[in-house]
Amino acid sequence: MIKLLANALFMSTPLILGACGEVVAERTGMMVTAVEGIFLFGAWGGFVGAYFTKSLLLGFLAAIACGVLVALLYAVTTIHMQQNQVVMGTAVNILMTGICEFFYRVIFGTPLEPLTVKPLPVLPVPLLADIPVLGTILFRQNLITYLTWILVPAVLFLLYKTSLGLTLRSTGENPEAVDVAGIRVNRVRLLAVLFAGILGGIAGAYYSIGDIGMYTTSIISGRGWIAFAICFLGNWNPLLALGAGVVFGTSDAVGVYVKSLGSGFFPSELFTALPYILTILLTVVRRRFNAPAKLGTAYVKEH
Amino acid sequence: MDQPVIEMLHITKKFSKVVANDDVSLSIGKGEVVALLGENGAGKSTIMKILYGLYRADEGVIRVDGVPCRIGSSRDAIRLGISMIQQNFSLVPAHTVTENIILGNCRGLIDYRRKEREIAALAETYGFDVPAGELVRNLTVGAQQKVEILKALYLNARVLIMDEPTAVLTPQETDRLMEFVRQYVQKGNSVVFITHKMREVMDVSTRIVIMRGGRICGAVKKEDADETALSRMMIGHSLEHLTKPAGGAEEKPVGFSVRNLSIRRKSEPPLLEDISFDIHKGEIIGFAGVSGNGQQELCEAICGARPVTDGSVVLDGRDITHLSIRRHIESGIGYVVSDRLRYGMVMNLSIAENLLLKESYGPKWRKHGLLDRKRLNRYAEEVIRRYSVKAPDPSVPGWSLSGGNQQKIVVAREVEAGKKMILFDQPTRGLDLGAIHYVHKTILEEKAKGKCILLVSTELSEIFTLSDRIVVLYRGKIAGIYKPSEVDAGKIGLLMSGYRNGEEKR
C-alpha cells in the first residue's frame, strides 16, 4: 500500500509538470495542443541524449531542447501564422510520432535487445525520509519530483503576485488590453508556449530516462493529453492541477500495480484505461468553468 | 500662440489599398478640448490610434512639445503622456479594477493591497466612486469607463484621447464626464474627443475639427460653430429634414398589446417583470433605457425567441405568446436585431441570400422545388436600388458591405417580413449620419402604412424624434410611459438611471 502511494506520486510528477506548463500557456490564450508531441519528442531526446552521453543531466537538457523545438514549431505556426490551434497541434503530434520512430531507427537500427540507460535514482531526503510511512511516500522520490513540488507554488506565486503573472493572465482574457498597455501580445504568448515546451520536454523524458530507462514508440501513449486535461480539470490553477495530477498519477500507478499482480480478478487492461476513463468522467461532471476568455484564438492586429 | 503639446503633420495611413488618413495635420494645445467630428470611416479613430502608437503612419511627423518623436507602440505614447480610451473598452472583465489599472505599469512583485489603496485614493481625488477591489465585469458601463479614465490618470497622462466616450452613457453620466473633462483641462491637460454627436461637442470643446473621407475638411472655434454647417461639412451635403406626421395614432385601433409579461429565472432577478403596453396601428413606441435593462429580452419575447414565464402577447386580436419563432414570422412580425453581426446576417452569404433568410422554407422563392435564383436576384437588385445600398450586385457577400449598407439589407428584409408589426432594436447603432437618416425615413414610412412599430434606442434624441409615446425600461420594469410633449430628456435620463417618478437627483 505504501509502495503504491509512493508510486502514485512518482507517476504524477510528469503529469503535473506538463499541466503546469499548459496552465501558464493557456492563461495567455494558447492551447498547447501539441503537448503530446512535446512529451514524445522529450522522451525521445532525453533517451538519445542520455544514451550517448551516459549522463542523465545531459539527457534532460536534450529533452528540454527537443520540447522547446516542438513548442517553437507550434508557436510560430499558431501565433505568427495564425493557424488554428487544434488543427496545428494535431498535425504536430502526428509529425512527431513519425519523426521519433524514424530517427530512432536511423540511429539505433533494430536492436535485438532493448537499449537501456540507468534511470533516475531515488534520492532520499536526509532525516525526513526516515519518518515512518510518510517519509517513504513523500521523501523517497527522485530529484525531478521534488523540483516539481517546488515548481507548483512557484508558478502560483508567479501568476498571482507578480506583474509578469498579471500580464500572462490578462493576455488570455483580453489581449487588446495588453496591447493597449504597450505590451507585445505575441511575444508574451511565444514565451509562455516555450515555457510549456521546457516543462513538457522534461515530463516526456521522465517516462523514458526517469522511469524505465528505455524508449519505446508507445511510451507516452496519451499522457500528454492527460496533462492537457489536468490543466482544464484544475481550472487553470497550478495548485488544483497538482491535485488532479495526483489523482491521475494514482490511477496510473494502480494500473501498473494490478498488472504486476498478474492475472487477477480484474483485467489489467481496465486499469491501464483508467486514466482515460477518468478524464472523460471528470470533464463531464465538473461544474465550474474558469476558462480564459480568449483561449484558442489568435490575436490579429491591423497595421 | 503657445507651443502646442501635440503636432501631427502630414500624416498618411493606408490599409492595403484603402487610404484611411490622407495628409492629415492636426495640433492640440495645452488646456484644449479638441472635438474630432466625423462620420464612421472618416479616419478619426485611425489618426488618434497613430498618435497612441497602435498604428504606424506611412508618412508624416509627430511632434510632442515641439520635438519630433517616433511613437512605435503604446508604451512610447504613454511615456510621452498620451493615453487613449478605446471605444470598446480594453478592460479585462475577469480581473479587478486595480489589476486592470496597473497592467503593464508595474514591475516584479505586486503588493495588491497597497496598489488598491493608491487607486482608491486616486479615484477619490476625482470624485469617482469606483471600488478598487471589485471585478470589472460587475461594474456598470459608466463605471467601466471611469476605470479607463483612472488608468490614464494613473499613468499621469496629459493628453487624453476618448473614442466615442458618451455612446454608452446615460445623460447624467455624460454630464459628470463633461464635468471631469473641464476639471482635467483646467490643470493644463488636453483632451481629444472622437465623436459623431454634435450636441455634446458644442458643450465642452474649445475647438472642433471635422474629418471626412480621411481628410480634415474644416476646423472651427466653438464660438463660430453652428450645427447645420458642421453637419454639412461632416457628410458633404445637407440632409433633407425629417418631419414626423402629427399624432392621431391613438385614435386608431390597438394593433398589438402586451399584458403582464414577465420573464423570470431561478434565483436571479427577473429579466422582465409585469410589462404591459399597447401599440396602436401606425404608432411608434420608443423604448428608452440604458442597454441591458431588458430591451433585448422584451424584443426576443415578442418574437418568440425567448420563452415567457407569465403574461401574454397579442397581435391583431390573436394570442401569439407561445407560438414558435416561425409562426411568429408568419404572423407578420419583423425584427431588426441590435447585433446584426451576430443575429442579423450571415456574413458569408450574398446579399440576395441574406434577403431570403427568413423565408427560406416558404414557397415564395421556390420553383419546381428549387430556389428561383433569377427571381431572387431581381428582387435583391430592386432592394439595392430602392434603399440605395452601395453594392455592385446581389451576389456580393455580406461582409463586403459597410455597416450602414448591411443594416439597410436587414431593414429591407424585416420591413418585408413585418406586415403588421416591426421591432427595431437599436437600428442606428454604429451607423453614420446618412444611413441613420435612411433608417429613420424607413421607420416613418412604415408607420404611415399603419404598422405597429416598437423602437428600442439608447439615443434619446432618436427616441424623441420618432416616437409617439416613450416608455422607459429600468431593470426589466416599466418606469413610466409618456408622450414626448410631457417630458424632457433630463427626466427620461433620471428614470433611466433608476430614480423613481418625482424623486430628484440626490
PDB file of C-alpha atoms in Angstrom, chain A residues 27 157 159-164 166-167 169-170 173-174 176-183 290 301-303, chain B residues 13-15 52 54-55 74-75 78 86 89-92 94-95 99 102-104 106-110 112:
ATOM      1  CA  ARG A  27      -3.516  31.608 -19.295  1.00  0.00           C
ATOM      2  CA  PHE A 157       3.146  32.848  -6.980  1.00  0.00           C
ATOM      3  CA  LEU A 159       0.671  34.111 -11.702  1.00  0.00           C
ATOM      4  CA  TYR A 160      -0.954  35.891  -8.799  1.00  0.00           C
ATOM      5  CA  LYS A 161       1.735  38.003  -7.171  1.00  0.00           C
ATOM      6  CA  THR A 162       3.910  39.374  -9.918  1.00  0.00           C
ATOM      7  CA  SER A 163       3.489  41.808 -12.757  1.00  0.00           C
ATOM      8  CA  LEU A 164       4.532  39.121 -15.221  1.00  0.00           C
ATOM      9  CA  LEU A 166      -0.775  39.777 -14.311  1.00  0.00           C
ATOM     10  CA  THR A 167       0.386  40.189 -17.889  1.00  0.00           C
ATOM     11  CA  ARG A 169      -3.427  36.275 -17.113  1.00  0.00           C
ATOM     12  CA  SER A 170      -4.585  39.404 -18.921  1.00  0.00           C
ATOM     13  CA  GLU A 173      -8.578  37.251 -21.035  1.00  0.00           C
ATOM     14  CA  ASN A 174      -8.257  40.286 -23.265  1.00  0.00           C
ATOM     15  CA  GLU A 176      -6.355  44.054 -26.687  1.00  0.00           C
ATOM     16  CA  ALA A 177      -5.996  45.384 -23.140  1.00  0.00           C
ATOM     17  CA  VAL A 178      -2.447  44.075 -23.027  1.00  0.00           C
ATOM     18  CA  ASP A 179      -1.645  45.548 -26.413  1.00  0.00           C
ATOM     19  CA  VAL A 180      -3.041  48.920 -25.453  1.00  0.00           C
ATOM     20  CA  ALA A 181      -0.900  48.844 -22.310  1.00  0.00           C
ATOM     21  CA  GLY A 182       2.119  48.668 -24.609  1.00  0.00           C
ATOM     22  CA  ILE A 183       2.999  45.010 -24.131  1.00  0.00           C
ATOM     23  CA  ASN A 290     -12.986  29.443 -15.470  1.00  0.00           C
ATOM     24  CA  LYS A 301      -3.873  43.273 -35.299  1.00  0.00           C
ATOM     25  CA  GLU A 302      -4.079  45.594 -38.257  1.00  0.00           C
ATOM     26  CA  HIS A 303      -1.002  47.555 -39.142  1.00  0.00           C
TER      27      HIS A 303
ATOM     28  CA  LYS B  13      -2.006  55.961 -43.456  1.00  0.00           C
ATOM     29  CA  LYS B  14      -3.098  53.227 -45.827  1.00  0.00           C
ATOM     30  CA  PHE B  15      -4.643  49.867 -45.031  1.00  0.00           C
ATOM     31  CA  TYR B  52      -1.312  56.415 -29.466  1.00  0.00           C
ATOM     32  CA  LEU B  54      -1.437  51.384 -32.142  1.00  0.00           C
ATOM     33  CA  TYR B  55      -0.999  52.027 -35.853  1.00  0.00           C
ATOM     34  CA  SER B  74       1.519  52.431 -26.950  1.00  0.00           C
ATOM     35  CA  ARG B  75       4.356  52.271 -24.491  1.00  0.00           C
ATOM     36  CA  ILE B  78       2.317  56.500 -22.600  1.00  0.00           C
ATOM     37  CA  GLN B  86     -10.846  52.860 -26.848  1.00  0.00           C
ATOM     38  CA  PHE B  89     -13.058  49.398 -23.623  1.00  0.00           C
ATOM     39  CA  SER B  90      -9.901  47.404 -23.343  1.00  0.00           C
ATOM     40  CA  LEU B  91     -10.508  46.034 -19.893  1.00  0.00           C
ATOM     41  CA  VAL B  92     -10.192  42.520 -18.581  1.00  0.00           C
ATOM     42  CA  ALA B  94     -12.457  38.834 -15.045  1.00  0.00           C
ATOM     43  CA  HIS B  95      -9.896  40.990 -13.223  1.00  0.00           C
ATOM     44  CA  GLU B  99      -5.370  44.713 -11.710  1.00  0.00           C
ATOM     45  CA  ILE B 102      -1.713  48.520 -13.091  1.00  0.00           C
ATOM     46  CA  LEU B 103      -1.480  46.121 -16.054  1.00  0.00           C
ATOM     47  CA  GLY B 104       1.734  46.907 -17.843  1.00  0.00           C
ATOM     48  CA  CYS B 106       4.296  47.731 -12.607  1.00  0.00           C
ATOM     49  CA  ARG B 107       7.343  45.625 -12.147  1.00  0.00           C
ATOM     50  CA  GLY B 108       8.188  42.472 -10.273  1.00  0.00           C
ATOM     51  CA  LEU B 109       6.247  41.679  -7.153  1.00  0.00           C
ATOM     52  CA  ILE B 110       2.894  43.314  -6.710  1.00  0.00           C
ATOM     53  CA  TYR B 112      -2.026  44.308  -4.280  1.00  0.00           C
TER      54      TYR B 112
END
